[in-house]
Tab-separated table of C-alpha atoms in Angstrom:
chain	number	residue	atom	x	y	z
A	418	MET	CA	-108.789	-1.779	23.675
A	419	PRO	CA	-112.031	-2.441	25.971
A	420	ILE	CA	-112.796	1.506	25.368
A	421	ALA	CA	-112.094	1.292	21.670
A	422	GLU	CA	-114.425	-1.851	21.283
A	423	ALA	CA	-117.079	-0.209	23.351
A	424	ALA	CA	-116.945	2.762	21.074
A	425	LEU	CA	-117.356	0.462	17.962
A	426	GLY	CA	-120.246	-1.274	19.560
A	427	ALA	CA	-122.065	2.194	20.250
A	428	LEU	CA	-121.708	3.624	16.775
A	429	ILE	CA	-125.036	1.879	15.737
A	430	TRP	CA	-126.843	3.664	18.549
A	431	THR	CA	-126.632	7.016	16.864
A	432	ASP	CA	-129.451	8.581	15.039
A	433	ARG	CA	-127.894	7.488	11.712
A	434	PRO	CA	-126.700	3.945	12.181
A	435	ASP	CA	-126.505	3.395	8.533
A	436	GLU	CA	-123.410	5.815	8.356
A	437	ALA	CA	-121.783	3.707	10.904
A	438	LEU	CA	-121.440	0.570	8.542
A	439	PRO	CA	-118.339	1.870	6.469
A	440	VAL	CA	-116.503	2.623	9.659
A	441	LEU	CA	-117.279	-0.734	11.058
A	442	LEU	CA	-116.476	-2.664	8.053
A	443	ARG	CA	-112.798	-1.147	7.996
A	444	TYR	CA	-112.079	-3.179	11.025
A	445	ALA	CA	-113.316	-6.341	9.518
A	446	GLY	CA	-109.750	-7.555	8.908
A	447	GLY	CA	-108.200	-6.720	12.153
A	448	ASP	CA	-108.213	-7.732	15.793
A	449	ARG	CA	-111.619	-6.015	16.511
A	450	ALA	CA	-113.556	-7.907	13.685
A	451	ARG	CA	-115.629	-9.671	16.265
A	452	VAL	CA	-117.046	-6.532	17.794
A	453	ALA	CA	-117.209	-4.676	14.471
A	454	LEU	CA	-119.028	-7.424	12.656
A	455	TYR	CA	-121.528	-7.776	15.428
A	456	ALA	CA	-122.335	-4.118	15.423
A	457	ALA	CA	-122.351	-4.217	11.551
A	458	ALA	CA	-125.024	-6.759	11.593
A	459	ARG	CA	-127.160	-4.299	13.439
A	460	ALA	CA	-126.216	-1.298	11.022
A	461	CYS	CA	-127.192	-3.400	7.868
A	462	ALA	CA	-130.855	-3.395	9.037
A	463	HIS	CA	-130.788	0.479	8.470
A	464	VAL	CA	-128.841	0.632	5.224
A	465	ARG	CA	-130.912	0.732	1.923
A	466	PRO	CA	-130.604	-2.685	0.211
A	467	SER	CA	-129.332	-1.173	-3.022
A	468	ARG	CA	-126.381	0.317	-1.170
A	469	LEU	CA	-125.587	-2.807	0.787
A	470	ALA	CA	-123.783	-4.876	-1.959
A	471	GLY	CA	-121.395	-2.030	-2.550
A	472	ALA	CA	-120.769	-1.381	1.125
A	473	LEU	CA	-120.076	-5.079	1.706
A	474	ALA	CA	-118.143	-5.918	-1.508
A	475	GLU	CA	-114.648	-5.168	-0.281
A	476	THR	CA	-115.196	-7.179	2.852
A	477	LEU	CA	-116.407	-10.199	0.771
A	478	THR	CA	-113.465	-10.341	-1.507
A	479	SER	CA	-110.753	-8.998	0.592
A	480	PRO	CA	-107.805	-11.404	1.776
A	481	GLY	CA	-108.546	-10.608	5.321
A	482	LYS	CA	-110.388	-12.764	8.015
A	483	VAL	CA	-112.318	-15.487	6.656
A	484	THR	CA	-114.888	-15.269	9.459
A	485	SER	CA	-115.383	-11.638	8.499
A	486	ARG	CA	-116.109	-12.754	4.814
A	487	LYS	CA	-118.481	-15.345	6.073
A	488	GLU	CA	-120.439	-12.803	8.003
A	489	ALA	CA	-120.345	-10.327	5.145
A	490	ALA	CA	-122.000	-13.109	2.868
A	491	ARG	CA	-124.671	-13.782	5.417
A	492	LEU	CA	-125.434	-10.093	5.845
A	493	LEU	CA	-125.605	-9.550	2.138
A	494	ALA	CA	-128.025	-12.393	1.746
A	495	HIS	CA	-130.425	-11.404	4.627
A	496	TYR	CA	-130.458	-7.690	3.953
A	497	GLY	CA	-129.361	-7.147	0.423
A	498	PRO	CA	-131.490	-6.470	-2.778
A	499	PRO	CA	-132.983	-9.099	-5.187
A	500	ARG	CA	-129.725	-9.177	-6.961
A	501	ALA	CA	-127.664	-9.887	-3.932
A	502	MET	CA	-127.468	-13.628	-4.761
A	503	GLU	CA	-126.096	-12.882	-8.174
A	504	THR	CA	-123.339	-11.041	-6.447
A	505	LEU	CA	-122.689	-14.000	-4.034
A	506	LEU	CA	-122.717	-16.308	-7.026
A	507	GLU	CA	-119.843	-14.253	-8.538
A	508	VAL	CA	-117.825	-14.463	-5.173
A	509	TYR	CA	-118.690	-18.229	-4.905
A	510	SER	CA	-117.378	-18.856	-8.504
A	511	GLY	CA	-113.988	-17.065	-7.882
A	512	GLN	CA	-111.169	-19.300	-7.932
A	513	ASP	CA	-109.482	-17.657	-5.010
A	514	THR	CA	-112.585	-17.799	-2.716
A	515	HIS	CA	-111.915	-19.713	0.452
A	516	ARG	CA	-113.952	-22.856	0.868
A	517	ASP	CA	-115.357	-21.805	4.272
A	518	VAL	CA	-116.668	-18.602	2.496
A	519	ARG	CA	-118.180	-20.665	-0.255
A	520	ALA	CA	-119.803	-22.909	2.485
A	521	ALA	CA	-121.153	-19.756	4.117
A	522	ILE	CA	-122.509	-18.621	0.810
A	523	VAL	CA	-124.211	-21.944	0.278
A	524	SER	CA	-125.966	-21.624	3.543
A	525	ALA	CA	-126.980	-18.084	2.581
A	526	ALA	CA	-128.424	-19.438	-0.674
A	527	ARG	CA	-130.855	-21.582	1.247
A	528	GLN	CA	-132.449	-18.575	2.574
A	529	ARG	CA	-133.214	-17.105	-0.844
A	530	LEU	CA	-134.444	-20.116	-2.891
A	531	HIS	CA	-136.834	-17.899	-5.126
A	532	THR	CA	-133.874	-16.806	-6.946
A	533	GLU	CA	-132.125	-18.817	-9.775
A	534	ALA	CA	-128.707	-17.661	-8.703
A	535	SER	CA	-129.323	-19.462	-5.324
A	536	TRP	CA	-130.119	-22.560	-7.088
A	537	ALA	CA	-126.853	-22.145	-9.306
A	538	ILE	CA	-124.828	-21.872	-6.110
A	539	LEU	CA	-126.578	-25.036	-4.540
A	540	ARG	CA	-125.990	-27.115	-7.766
A	541	ALA	CA	-122.478	-26.200	-7.718
A	542	ALA	CA	-121.994	-27.047	-4.030
A	543	ALA	CA	-123.758	-30.273	-4.434
A	544	GLY	CA	-120.561	-31.469	-6.359
A	545	GLY	CA	-118.081	-29.318	-4.428
A	546	SER	CA	-115.896	-29.553	-1.412
A	547	ARG	CA	-116.839	-31.553	1.724
A	548	GLU	CA	-117.756	-28.192	3.557
A	549	GLU	CA	-119.958	-27.114	0.638
A	550	ARG	CA	-121.899	-30.306	0.510
A	551	ARG	CA	-122.318	-30.329	4.347
A	552	ALA	CA	-123.805	-26.806	3.962
A	553	VAL	CA	-126.256	-28.197	1.447
A	554	LEU	CA	-127.172	-31.156	3.504
A	555	ALA	CA	-127.643	-28.902	6.722
A	556	ALA	CA	-131.111	-27.811	5.589
A	557	TYR	CA	-134.130	-29.393	7.281
A	558	PRO	CA	-137.439	-29.807	5.294
A	559	HIS	CA	-139.214	-27.386	7.501
A	560	THR	CA	-136.738	-24.696	6.676
A	561	VAL	CA	-137.426	-24.950	2.942
A	562	PRO	CA	-140.743	-23.597	1.523
A	563	GLN	CA	-143.057	-26.455	0.642
A	564	ARG	CA	-142.956	-25.594	-3.139
A	565	TYR	CA	-139.113	-26.069	-3.197
A	566	ARG	CA	-138.913	-29.219	-1.131
A	567	PRO	CA	-138.833	-31.730	-4.074
A	568	ARG	CA	-136.159	-29.680	-5.868
A	569	TYR	CA	-134.074	-29.425	-2.709
A	570	GLY	CA	-134.643	-33.189	-1.907
A	571	ALA	CA	-132.927	-34.068	-5.122
A	572	PHE	CA	-129.627	-32.717	-3.773
A	573	VAL	CA	-129.933	-34.972	-0.722
A	574	LEU	CA	-130.638	-38.005	-2.876
A	575	GLU	CA	-127.757	-37.105	-5.090
A	576	ALA	CA	-125.420	-36.790	-2.237
A	577	CYS	CA	-126.454	-40.463	-1.135
A	578	ARG	CA	-124.453	-41.644	-4.084
A	579	ALA	CA	-121.356	-39.483	-3.290
A	580	ALA	CA	-117.976	-41.271	-3.385
A	581	ASP	CA	-117.175	-39.528	-0.120
A	582	ARG	CA	-118.242	-41.866	2.601
A	583	GLU	CA	-118.821	-39.075	5.321
A	584	ILE	CA	-121.011	-37.177	2.982
A	585	ARG	CA	-122.924	-40.360	2.031
A	586	GLN	CA	-123.566	-41.012	5.761
A	587	SER	CA	-124.843	-37.419	6.357
A	588	ALA	CA	-127.013	-37.627	3.352
A	589	PHE	CA	-128.565	-41.045	4.445
A	590	ALA	CA	-129.191	-39.604	7.896
A	591	ARG	CA	-131.295	-36.837	6.313
A	592	LEU	CA	-133.056	-39.006	3.811
A	593	GLY	CA	-135.842	-40.160	6.082
A	594	GLN	CA	-136.723	-36.635	6.794
A	595	TRP	CA	-136.963	-35.632	3.011
A	596	GLY	CA	-138.833	-38.906	2.163
A	597	PRO	CA	-142.144	-37.415	1.297
A	598	TRP	CA	-140.578	-35.180	-1.316
A	599	LEU	CA	-138.262	-37.631	-2.959
A	600	THR	CA	-138.605	-39.306	-6.298
A	601	GLY	CA	-136.649	-42.640	-6.951
A	602	ALA	CA	-135.290	-43.130	-3.567
A	603	ALA	CA	-136.289	-46.915	-3.315
A	604	ASP	CA	-133.316	-48.013	-5.226
A	605	VAL	CA	-130.771	-45.979	-3.248
A	606	VAL	CA	-132.312	-47.255	0.085
A	607	VAL	CA	-132.102	-50.680	-0.877
A	608	GLU	CA	-128.526	-50.519	-2.062
A	609	ARG	CA	-127.898	-48.827	1.433
A	610	LEU	CA	-129.660	-51.446	3.360
A	611	ALA	CA	-127.852	-54.323	1.709
A	612	ASP	CA	-124.488	-52.818	1.540
A	613	LEU	CA	-122.473	-54.711	4.372
A	614	GLY	CA	-119.704	-52.359	3.999
A	615	GLU	CA	-121.545	-49.588	5.675
A	616	THR	CA	-122.402	-49.360	9.352
A	617	LEU	CA	-126.060	-48.866	10.165
A	618	HIS	CA	-128.265	-48.775	13.460
A	619	ASN	CA	-131.982	-49.620	13.872
A	620	VAL	CA	-132.969	-46.012	14.180
A	621	GLU	CA	-131.385	-45.131	10.783
A	622	VAL	CA	-132.872	-48.422	9.201
A	623	ALA	CA	-136.291	-47.165	10.455
A	624	GLY	CA	-135.652	-43.802	8.657
A	625	LEU	CA	-134.405	-45.362	5.408
A	626	LEU	CA	-137.534	-47.659	5.420
A	627	GLU	CA	-139.636	-44.655	5.838
A	628	ALA	CA	-137.863	-42.774	2.962
A	629	GLY	CA	-137.841	-45.699	0.480
A	630	GLY	CA	-141.302	-46.915	1.156
A	631	ASP	CA	-142.433	-50.362	2.486
A	632	GLY	CA	-141.438	-52.342	-0.715
A	633	VAL	CA	-137.521	-51.731	0.058
A	634	PHE	CA	-137.882	-53.921	3.032
A	635	GLY	CA	-138.692	-56.973	1.037
A	636	ALA	CA	-136.151	-56.119	-1.589
A	637	ALA	CA	-133.459	-55.605	0.789
A	638	LEU	CA	-134.377	-58.813	2.698
A	639	ALA	CA	-134.246	-60.911	-0.377
A	640	ARG	CA	-130.786	-59.721	-1.229
A	641	LEU	CA	-129.432	-60.298	2.282
A	642	LEU	CA	-130.945	-63.718	2.292
A	643	ASP	CA	-129.177	-64.720	-0.912
A	644	ARG	CA	-125.832	-63.276	0.456
A	645	ASP	CA	-126.247	-65.194	3.748
A	646	ALA	CA	-127.038	-68.426	1.887
A	647	GLY	CA	-123.954	-68.088	-0.107
A	648	ASP	CA	-121.547	-67.247	2.872
A	649	ASP	CA	-119.554	-70.414	3.417
A	650	ARG	CA	-117.290	-68.862	6.009
A	651	LEU	CA	-117.414	-70.608	9.345
A	652	ASP	CA	-116.689	-69.140	12.554
A	653	ASP	CA	-114.754	-66.188	10.938
A	654	PRO	CA	-114.250	-63.453	13.708
A	655	ALA	CA	-113.535	-60.931	11.031
A	656	ALA	CA	-116.767	-61.431	9.260
A	657	ASP	CA	-119.210	-63.600	11.367
A	658	ARG	CA	-122.234	-63.956	9.109
A	659	PRO	CA	-122.710	-60.139	8.302
A	660	ALA	CA	-125.781	-60.729	6.245
A	661	ARG	CA	-127.424	-62.464	8.968
A	662	ARG	CA	-126.550	-59.509	11.421
A	663	ARG	CA	-127.959	-57.081	9.012
A	664	ILE	CA	-131.303	-58.974	8.576
A	665	GLY	CA	-131.611	-58.846	12.496
A	666	LEU	CA	-131.081	-55.037	12.198
A	667	LEU	CA	-133.609	-54.621	9.415
A	668	ALA	CA	-136.170	-56.438	11.561
A	669	LEU	CA	-135.459	-54.069	14.509
A	670	GLY	CA	-135.647	-51.116	12.170
A	671	ALA	CA	-139.027	-52.229	10.565
A	672	ALA	CA	-140.654	-52.857	13.925
A	673	ALA	CA	-139.636	-49.490	15.279
A	674	GLY	CA	-140.861	-47.756	12.140
A	675	SER	CA	-144.172	-49.580	12.276
A	676	ASP	CA	-144.817	-48.130	15.704
A	677	ARG	CA	-144.721	-44.538	14.298
A	678	ARG	CA	-147.829	-45.353	12.058
A	679	PRO	CA	-151.408	-45.051	12.910
A	680	ALA	CA	-152.961	-48.077	14.631
A	681	GLY	CA	-155.050	-48.961	11.494
A	682	ALA	CA	-152.177	-48.396	8.923
A	683	ASP	CA	-151.621	-50.944	6.362
A	684	ARG	CA	-148.599	-53.271	7.289
A	685	SER	CA	-148.952	-55.950	4.510
A	686	ALA	CA	-145.860	-54.877	2.767
A	687	LEU	CA	-143.857	-55.517	6.019
A	688	LEU	CA	-145.840	-58.567	7.000
A	689	GLU	CA	-145.511	-60.706	4.003
A	690	PRO	CA	-141.565	-60.431	3.829
A	691	ALA	CA	-141.621	-61.276	7.491
A	692	ARG	CA	-143.613	-64.420	6.896
A	693	ARG	CA	-141.277	-65.390	4.007
A	694	LEU	CA	-138.406	-64.895	6.503
A	695	ALA	CA	-140.156	-67.137	8.913
A	696	GLY	CA	-139.977	-69.903	6.416
A	697	HIS	CA	-136.248	-70.048	6.696
A	698	PRO	CA	-135.702	-72.352	9.827
A	699	SER	CA	-132.643	-70.317	10.701
A	700	PHE	CA	-134.306	-67.130	10.831
A	701	THR	CA	-137.656	-68.174	12.522
A	702	ALA	CA	-136.529	-66.466	15.782
A	703	THR	CA	-135.818	-63.192	14.082
A	704	ALA	CA	-139.159	-63.433	12.075
A	705	THR	CA	-141.293	-64.136	15.188
A	706	GLY	CA	-139.840	-61.020	16.979
A	707	LEU	CA	-140.431	-59.020	13.836
A	708	LEU	CA	-144.100	-60.192	13.588
A	709	VAL	CA	-144.785	-59.459	17.186
A	710	GLY	CA	-143.418	-55.913	16.783
A	711	LEU	CA	-145.490	-55.365	13.526
A	712	GLY	CA	-148.725	-56.702	15.018
A	713	ARG	CA	-150.936	-55.306	17.608
A	714	LEU	CA	-151.377	-58.460	19.578
A	715	ASP	CA	-153.705	-59.418	16.657
A	716	ASN	CA	-151.351	-62.152	15.133
A	717	LEU	CA	-150.354	-64.076	18.174
A	718	ASP	CA	-151.885	-67.267	16.960
A	719	GLU	CA	-149.902	-67.136	13.790
A	720	ILE	CA	-146.738	-66.543	15.813
A	721	ALA	CA	-147.555	-69.292	18.312
A	722	GLY	CA	-147.939	-71.735	15.121
A	723	LEU	CA	-144.318	-70.867	14.210
A	724	CYS	CA	-143.024	-71.692	17.645
A	725	ALA	CA	-144.574	-75.169	17.577
A	726	GLY	CA	-141.892	-77.865	18.735
A	727	ARG	CA	-139.533	-75.114	19.542
A	728	PRO	CA	-139.779	-74.410	23.318
A	729	ILE	CA	-136.884	-72.070	23.532
A	730	LEU	CA	-138.310	-69.946	20.670
A	731	ALA	CA	-141.576	-70.083	22.539
A	732	VAL	CA	-140.187	-68.583	25.681
A	733	ARG	CA	-138.331	-65.746	23.882
A	734	ALA	CA	-141.297	-64.868	21.758
A	735	ALA	CA	-143.403	-64.790	25.031
A	736	GLU	CA	-140.947	-62.285	26.327
A	737	HIS	CA	-141.406	-60.084	23.269
A	738	VAL	CA	-145.239	-60.425	23.555
A	739	GLY	CA	-144.940	-59.022	27.128
A	740	ALA	CA	-142.738	-56.197	26.139
A	741	ARG	CA	-144.991	-55.511	23.161
A	742	LEU	CA	-147.980	-55.023	25.521
A	743	ARG	CA	-146.032	-52.762	27.831
A	744	GLY	CA	-144.872	-50.698	24.682
A	745	LEU	CA	-148.570	-50.361	23.293
A	746	GLY	CA	-149.258	-48.376	26.501
A	747	ASP	CA	-152.912	-47.139	26.448
A	748	TRP	CA	-153.551	-48.720	23.020
A	749	PRO	CA	-157.343	-48.463	22.336
A	750	GLY	CA	-157.517	-52.277	21.606
A	751	LEU	CA	-156.750	-53.295	25.204
A	752	GLY	CA	-160.444	-53.863	25.611
A	753	ALA	CA	-160.180	-57.097	23.727
A	754	LEU	CA	-157.120	-58.357	25.724
A	755	PRO	CA	-159.132	-60.778	27.921
A	756	ALA	CA	-160.762	-62.580	24.822
A	757	THR	CA	-157.269	-62.872	23.417
A	758	VAL	CA	-155.907	-64.420	26.567
A	759	ALA	CA	-158.794	-66.814	26.757
A	760	ARG	CA	-158.391	-67.924	23.019
A	761	LEU	CA	-154.531	-68.406	23.369
A	762	ALA	CA	-155.127	-70.407	26.517
A	763	ARG	CA	-157.376	-72.648	24.678
A	764	ARG	CA	-154.916	-73.494	22.026
A	765	GLY	CA	-153.501	-75.951	24.672
A	766	ASP	CA	-149.893	-75.623	23.326
A	767	LEU	CA	-146.804	-74.286	25.059
A	768	ALA	CA	-146.454	-71.080	22.981
A	769	GLY	CA	-150.116	-70.101	23.154
A	770	GLY	CA	-149.976	-70.744	26.995
A	771	LEU	CA	-146.954	-68.546	27.497
A	772	PHE	CA	-148.189	-65.759	25.526
A	773	ALA	CA	-151.406	-65.891	27.457
A	774	VAL	CA	-149.472	-65.709	30.722
A	775	ALA	CA	-147.571	-62.609	29.413
A	776	LEU	CA	-150.646	-60.911	28.665
A	777	VAL	CA	-152.778	-61.842	31.681
A	778	ARG	CA	-150.255	-60.020	33.859
A	779	HIS	CA	-152.024	-56.777	32.684
A	780	GLY	CA	-154.866	-57.889	35.061
A	781	ALA	CA	-152.830	-56.498	37.920
A	782	GLY	CA	-153.838	-53.062	36.982
A	783	TYR	CA	-157.378	-53.921	37.584
A	784	GLY	CA	-156.923	-55.437	41.004
A	785	TRP	CA	-157.458	-58.868	39.492
A	786	ARG	CA	-161.063	-58.306	39.171
A	787	SER	CA	-163.071	-60.630	36.900
A	788	PRO	CA	-162.411	-61.740	34.155
A	789	TRP	CA	-158.726	-61.471	34.880
A	790	ARG	CA	-158.613	-63.728	38.219
A	791	ASP	CA	-160.675	-66.283	36.102
A	792	LEU	CA	-158.149	-66.246	33.246
A	793	VAL	CA	-155.194	-66.855	35.691
A	794	ALA	CA	-157.024	-69.840	37.322
A	795	GLN	CA	-157.683	-71.153	33.587
A	796	LEU	CA	-154.061	-70.925	32.822
A	797	ARG	CA	-153.188	-72.647	36.189
A	798	ARG	CA	-155.055	-75.628	34.708
A	799	HIS	CA	-153.392	-75.547	31.382
A	800	PRO	CA	-152.442	-78.810	29.713
A	801	ASP	CA	-148.708	-77.934	29.468
A	802	VAL	CA	-146.938	-78.098	32.912
A	803	ASP	CA	-144.677	-75.262	32.121
A	804	VAL	CA	-147.572	-72.979	31.253
A	805	ARG	CA	-149.254	-73.947	34.508
A	806	GLU	CA	-146.020	-73.281	36.573
A	807	GLU	CA	-145.511	-70.082	34.787
A	808	ALA	CA	-149.118	-68.945	35.729
A	809	TYR	CA	-148.410	-69.764	39.356
A	810	THR	CA	-145.517	-67.173	39.354
A	811	ILE	CA	-148.332	-64.468	39.147
A	812	SER	CA	-149.209	-63.471	42.656
A	813	MET	CA	-152.779	-61.931	42.794
A	814	SER	CA	-152.531	-61.206	46.514
A	815	ARG	CA	-152.889	-57.395	47.438
């Protein structure tokens, strides 16, 4: 057997590799199909496209190995003549065509989007078996020519409404990538974000917000607030305030998505819903965390005001502020940081003081040169004893 397989593989290295194709395809249904089809892929490059459809036809429609038929479909799409996709459309439409072969034809159709036959295959597959739908959703925008992306993205958006939960999840996972070429995605995204029967994570939420546009955040937030207000179940382990948990997840996703934007990008469509959320006393902590994440350390006075009379919230917000500073890295606005610290310290309240302490720790990177050491000294004289004590936890010793 090794000698026979070696001989099959050597057929394509003759001076007429095109003549080896019929011989190789005769083994497509047997035990040597793997070797024969690998060699056939090389032989196809030397066969005139007009002859290729006829040469592969028997393998495409035979009741033999499914893997061989899948490979034949791929080869015909790659090397075949302009009418190759019409041939594959006929095979795809056959009642006896195996679902995996159909899925392979769908994948092949993605490579030839300049033909209407390919789009006919994709349209049928978008409503076909799970395997076919997966093949449609497997495309990335960068693999689809720019002019076809809106048309292809419509399949992804359609799959978001599928009855099959697994297909819906796959489609929504792709939605963020296809966002720039989608029309009418906002309603679908809001439904998804507010659907408490679906499991989401913050990275997926960030992608959905990007795909649907900033307006979907406020719309989904409003729906979830209404649902939480109407949730009269108390201490139910099976459903412990699911709308509240989802609101927290939306806040994390919105903050994560905001960091992917340019520093000067407009965040008003996210900030306004966050401020409305802060107006609900039971969600102020979530809102302050979100406002810290959306800002560039330029809205800390507003956040400190929200923490008035709530010392625990002030402590947690200060932790967020410190983490935000570390997350911004070499952000160009760091030059204004000493002035921000001084302004927050002058507020005289607990939250502003704790925020200032969280930010002044950045002075360690400057060896506590002026004005950093002066700011630490100022905070050690702060009116609030807790701020003073926190400022003394900073060691400026070398």
